[in-house]
Structures are given as C-alpha cells and as structure tokens.
Amino acid sequence: MNCELFITWNPDIIALDLGFFAIRWYSLCWAIGLVAVYLLMHRLYRQQKIREEQFDPMFMYCFLGILIGARLGHCLFYEPGYYLSHPIEMLLPIRNVPGQGWTFTGYEGLASHGGTLGLMIALWLYAKHVKLRFPHVLDNVAIVTPICACAIRLGNLMNSEIIGRPTDLPWAFIFERVDSLPRHPGQLYEAICYAIFFGIHWFFYRRYPQKVGSGFFFGLCLFLIFTSRIFIEYTKENQEAFEEGMLLNMGQLLSIPFVVLGLYCMIRSSRAAEKTNHSSKD
C-alpha cells in the first residue's frame, strides 16, 4: 500500500500555548462555532424585530444546555457502567487515576445526541423565561445550528478522534496518533455536510422567512443532520466495544428518533400552511 497517496495527519492538539495556559484546537473550534451561532442569531433577531433583552440570555442557556446534555449523553449512552459508579466524573472534568489521584482531564467524551436533547430543554426554559413562542425559538436556532456542528467536527478532526474505518480511497487520512492505516476522515465528511446544510437553511430562510415559527426549519435541521449521521456512521469506527456486531451502532440508533421527529415537524408545518391557504381563499 503506497502511503504517498494518502493524507498524513498529525497536527498538534494545542492551538495556542501561553505557557501558563494552553488552548486546544478542539476548544477553539467549539468557541468559534458558538460565536458564529451567537452573531447569526443576533442578526435573525434584529431582522425579526425581537427585543434585545429577549436575546441576551440565550447564549448562556444554549452553552449550558449543549455542554451538560452532550456530557451526560456520552456518559449514559456509551459508558453507563463506569460513570454511574463514578458520578462525580460525569459532570466535573476530572478523573481519579490510580497512583495519581484526582487529575484534571477536560471533558473527554461529548455526545451530539445528548447535546441536541440538552439544547432543546435549554431552549424551552429560555423561551419561557423571555416569553417567546418555543417553535419560533427552535426554528431560529435550527437555521444556524449546522455551522456550529461543522466547527465541532473540525475540532474532532484536529484531535484525531472519532476516526473512520480503513480504506484505500485517495483522500484517506493516516491518523498517526492512532495507527498507520489510511482511514475515512469521517469527521471531515460530517463537517462538509453540515456546512452545506447551513447553506440550505439560509437559502430557505431568505426565500421563506414566514416559515419561522412553524417548526419547518427545526424539522429540516433534525432530518438533514441525523440522516447524514446514519449514513456517515458506516464509514466510522465504533466508539465502544459493545457496538461490535450490531446491525446499527449506537450513533445510528440514537439518530432514528431525531429523523422521525424532523419529518413529523416538516409534515406538520406543510399541513398547517395548506390549512392557512385554504382559509384565506374561503
């Protein structure tokens, strides 16, 4: 096998080392994604004449919802046996390492499905707090969410994590920190998909701004992201040993309810639009 055909990948996980403090690429990508969502959401709120004080609390609600949901999702979906017996490590970025005691590790393990659930709960609380319609909030967030998902997957790529299965395709990556096998860059596949989905969302929003609040954008976001996730999972290595031999791995199984919910929201939105059109004609 000629390794010159493939992309050798081994970037430093540290983006900026200040001596007393180091910023990892993964953290930087998360931050870039969240800032992009914040700025785009601010633009949507201004266009929709939503008051500034109703927008201000959103960032904290979203940040905590995604972080807590993603962390609990990983712990309970992928490693419940360990974390249910080590509950402190579930929420705090530390681990009790034999011979070393409590060690700061950062959050090693965040699940996108848990992050999605956490975000939905956080947005429901936010909508109640600022007295906005929940479907309206969901649609606005859904329009810009793919850009953050894209940034996070690029962070996974910089970390050489969530690697793909071995392949001989010319664009395969050799993740040197893992092994010497050329593999599918599953993280890059997802990042590219999410960037395209953001473009699709923005296109539909520019053409049909009246659909915000109908649930259409929320449904479209869930359907596109989690349908792509089901197919891309076939190119990725399983994250946990228990997934070996399963027809669908955990990521695919957890994606199915979100795909169904997305379809339901889009169909419901279309039916509501049809009823409105019939009523206006009558």
XYZ file of C-alpha atoms in Angstrom:
282
model
C 0.000 0.000 0.000
C 1.523 3.313 -1.121
C 1.137 5.785 1.745
C 2.080 8.676 -0.568
C -1.437 8.540 -1.991
C -2.960 9.402 1.361
C -3.003 12.402 3.692
C -0.740 12.029 6.713
C -2.465 13.712 9.655
C -0.810 14.527 12.951
C -1.399 18.162 13.953
C -0.525 19.444 17.403
C -3.677 19.407 19.529
C -2.558 22.726 21.081
C -3.590 25.748 19.042
C -2.062 28.385 21.327
C 0.362 27.800 24.209
C 0.691 30.744 26.570
C 2.940 28.881 28.975
C 0.635 29.127 31.954
C -2.387 28.223 29.833
C -2.892 26.259 26.618
C -5.823 26.450 24.219
C -6.584 23.250 22.336
C -7.866 23.198 18.770
C -10.980 21.350 19.918
C -11.855 24.057 22.443
C -11.067 26.763 19.893
C -13.355 25.151 17.295
C -16.158 24.905 19.872
C -15.685 28.598 20.706
C -15.659 29.641 17.033
C -18.843 27.648 16.411
C -20.648 29.171 19.382
C -19.568 32.720 18.499
C -20.732 32.217 14.893
C -24.120 30.986 16.108
C -24.374 33.910 18.540
C -23.686 36.503 15.833
C -26.033 34.880 13.303
C -28.797 34.528 15.880
C -28.388 38.183 16.796
C -28.841 39.056 13.132
C -32.008 36.928 12.877
C -33.493 38.536 15.994
C -32.834 42.034 14.642
C -34.425 41.139 11.305
C -37.479 39.750 13.113
C -37.777 42.824 15.373
C -37.305 40.769 18.573
C -36.234 42.892 21.530
C -32.577 42.903 22.596
C -33.385 41.947 26.181
C -35.115 38.813 24.907
C -31.969 37.815 23.030
C -29.357 38.456 25.730
C -29.910 35.343 27.929
C -29.854 32.897 25.005
C -26.102 32.281 24.816
C -25.812 31.043 28.402
C -28.874 28.814 28.085
C -27.525 27.253 24.868
C -23.969 26.854 26.145
C -25.004 25.091 29.347
C -27.686 23.008 27.617
C -25.300 21.710 24.949
C -22.398 21.082 27.341
C -24.414 19.315 30.057
C -26.513 17.373 27.548
C -23.517 16.280 25.467
C -21.584 15.197 28.547
C -24.473 13.267 30.120
C -25.271 11.775 26.722
C -21.773 10.327 26.368
C -21.699 9.018 29.924
C -25.159 7.406 29.842
C -25.294 6.238 26.213
C -21.740 4.955 25.778
C -20.204 4.260 29.224
C -23.068 3.947 31.741
C -21.380 1.173 33.708
C -18.360 3.319 34.538
C -19.964 6.701 35.066
C -22.932 5.548 37.129
C -20.377 4.233 39.617
C -18.281 7.432 39.289
C -20.956 10.187 39.232
C -18.542 12.993 40.160
C -16.598 12.404 36.937
C -19.818 12.661 34.954
C -20.152 16.423 35.447
C -16.676 17.570 36.514
C -13.698 17.466 34.079
C -11.619 15.284 36.419
C -10.785 11.585 36.779
C -9.473 9.522 39.676
C -6.350 7.993 38.090
C -4.773 5.083 40.029
C -1.480 6.210 41.545
C -2.105 9.865 40.683
C -5.350 10.680 42.463
C -7.747 13.269 41.075
C -6.450 14.619 37.762
C -7.845 17.334 35.507
C -8.657 15.746 32.142
C -11.112 18.115 30.496
C -14.365 16.688 29.199
C -13.204 13.507 27.453
C -16.395 12.443 25.748
C -19.281 14.551 24.435
C -22.213 13.024 22.523
C -24.001 15.070 19.861
C -27.333 13.327 20.507
C -27.180 14.271 24.183
C -26.161 17.789 23.208
C -29.224 18.061 20.971
C -31.549 16.937 23.763
C -29.852 19.285 26.221
C -30.195 22.176 23.787
C -33.907 21.511 23.253
C -34.564 21.511 27.013
C -32.471 24.664 27.478
C -34.348 26.445 24.675
C -37.693 25.509 26.214
C -36.582 27.067 29.507
C -35.216 30.096 27.667
C -38.461 30.597 25.704
C -40.484 30.509 28.911
C -38.097 32.937 30.595
C -38.174 35.589 27.845
C -41.802 34.909 26.816
C -41.207 33.860 23.210
C -43.007 31.079 21.360
C -40.999 27.868 21.688
C -41.411 26.839 17.990
C -40.179 30.285 16.938
C -37.045 29.896 19.058
C -36.433 26.344 17.798
C -36.667 27.412 14.161
C -34.256 30.320 14.597
C -31.686 28.159 16.361
C -32.096 25.396 13.767
C -31.239 27.791 10.923
C -27.765 28.462 12.344
C -27.009 25.234 14.266
C -25.231 23.425 11.379
C -22.412 25.984 11.370
C -21.610 25.150 14.996
C -21.845 21.406 14.294
C -19.383 21.905 11.432
C -16.879 23.658 13.720
C -17.141 20.913 16.351
C -16.434 18.163 13.816
C -13.383 20.110 12.614
C -12.283 20.096 16.251
C -12.659 16.308 16.281
C -10.509 16.172 13.150
C -7.771 18.259 14.816
C -7.902 15.859 17.774
C -7.661 12.797 15.504
C -10.719 11.353 17.218
C -13.911 9.652 16.009
C -11.797 8.124 13.246
C -13.085 6.282 10.193
C -12.693 2.701 9.063
C -9.663 1.656 6.959
C -9.983 2.447 3.243
C -7.813 2.741 0.139
C -9.558 5.838 -1.207
C -7.059 8.518 -2.317
C -8.381 11.091 0.166
C -7.935 8.753 3.141
C -6.205 10.145 6.232
C -3.437 8.375 8.130
C -4.043 9.447 11.742
C -0.509 8.996 13.027
C -1.513 9.330 16.676
C -3.799 6.307 16.205
C -2.029 3.946 13.780
C -0.527 3.784 10.279
C -3.692 2.718 8.438
C -5.353 5.009 5.864
C -8.873 5.707 7.095
C -12.042 7.539 6.119
C -11.962 11.111 7.515
C -15.454 10.711 8.972
C -15.156 13.959 10.897
C -14.452 15.831 7.661
C -17.388 14.166 5.898
C -19.697 15.413 8.637
C -18.156 18.906 8.693
C -18.665 19.279 4.929
C -22.274 18.045 5.193
C -23.053 20.490 7.996
C -21.552 23.413 6.061
C -23.788 22.502 3.098
C -26.812 22.166 5.409
C -26.179 25.648 6.772
C -26.279 26.971 3.208
C -29.564 25.118 2.591
C -31.100 26.522 5.776
C -30.035 30.069 4.962
C -31.366 29.750 1.400
C -34.798 28.607 2.625
C -34.870 31.296 5.311
C -34.146 34.048 2.778
C -36.915 32.762 0.496
C -39.484 31.777 3.128
C -38.932 33.876 6.268
C -42.621 33.450 7.115
C -41.962 29.785 7.898
C -40.057 30.713 11.071
C -42.234 29.583 13.959
C -43.937 26.792 12.003
C -41.405 24.132 13.002
C -40.208 23.718 9.411
C -36.589 24.763 9.994
C -36.336 22.736 13.186
C -37.623 19.655 11.355
C -35.340 20.242 8.365
C -32.314 20.595 10.641
C -33.021 17.354 12.505
C -33.792 15.446 9.316
C -30.684 16.554 7.405
C -28.170 16.252 10.233
C -29.262 12.912 11.625
C -29.986 11.277 8.259
C -26.455 12.132 7.173
C -25.192 10.857 10.509
C -26.809 7.450 9.928
C -25.022 7.024 6.585
C -21.657 8.516 7.612
C -21.528 6.185 10.642
C -20.925 3.314 8.182
C -17.532 4.878 7.384
C -16.529 5.320 11.051
C -15.085 3.001 13.652
C -17.391 2.092 16.521
C -16.691 4.170 19.607
C -17.295 1.383 22.135
C -16.604 -2.361 22.108
C -20.262 -3.271 22.774
C -21.200 -1.864 19.352
C -19.282 -4.573 17.501
C -21.640 -6.968 15.742
C -24.625 -4.610 15.976
C -26.608 -4.038 12.767
C -26.769 -0.328 13.665
C -24.328 1.230 16.116
C -25.350 3.462 18.996
C -24.948 6.661 16.982
C -27.269 5.343 14.279
C -29.867 4.029 16.719
C -29.957 7.343 18.560
C -30.315 9.203 15.250
C -33.516 7.436 14.173
C -35.876 9.216 16.645
C -34.476 12.595 15.592
C -35.017 11.781 11.894
C -38.632 10.769 12.624
C -39.212 13.925 14.694
C -37.738 16.046 11.910
C -40.044 14.508 9.304
C -43.035 14.976 11.602
C -42.258 18.676 12.133
C -41.851 19.337 8.414
C -45.064 17.486 7.508
C -46.966 19.279 10.253
C -45.602 22.613 9.040
C -46.714 21.875 5.460
C -50.201 20.833 6.559
C -50.555 23.962 8.676
C -49.546 26.090 5.669
C -52.118 24.315 3.481
C -54.882 24.954 6.023
C -53.897 28.626 6.189
C -54.019 28.918 2.383
C -57.437 27.239 2.224
C -58.769 29.525 4.959
C -57.538 32.649 3.172
C -59.213 31.518 -0.073
C -62.502 30.871 1.721
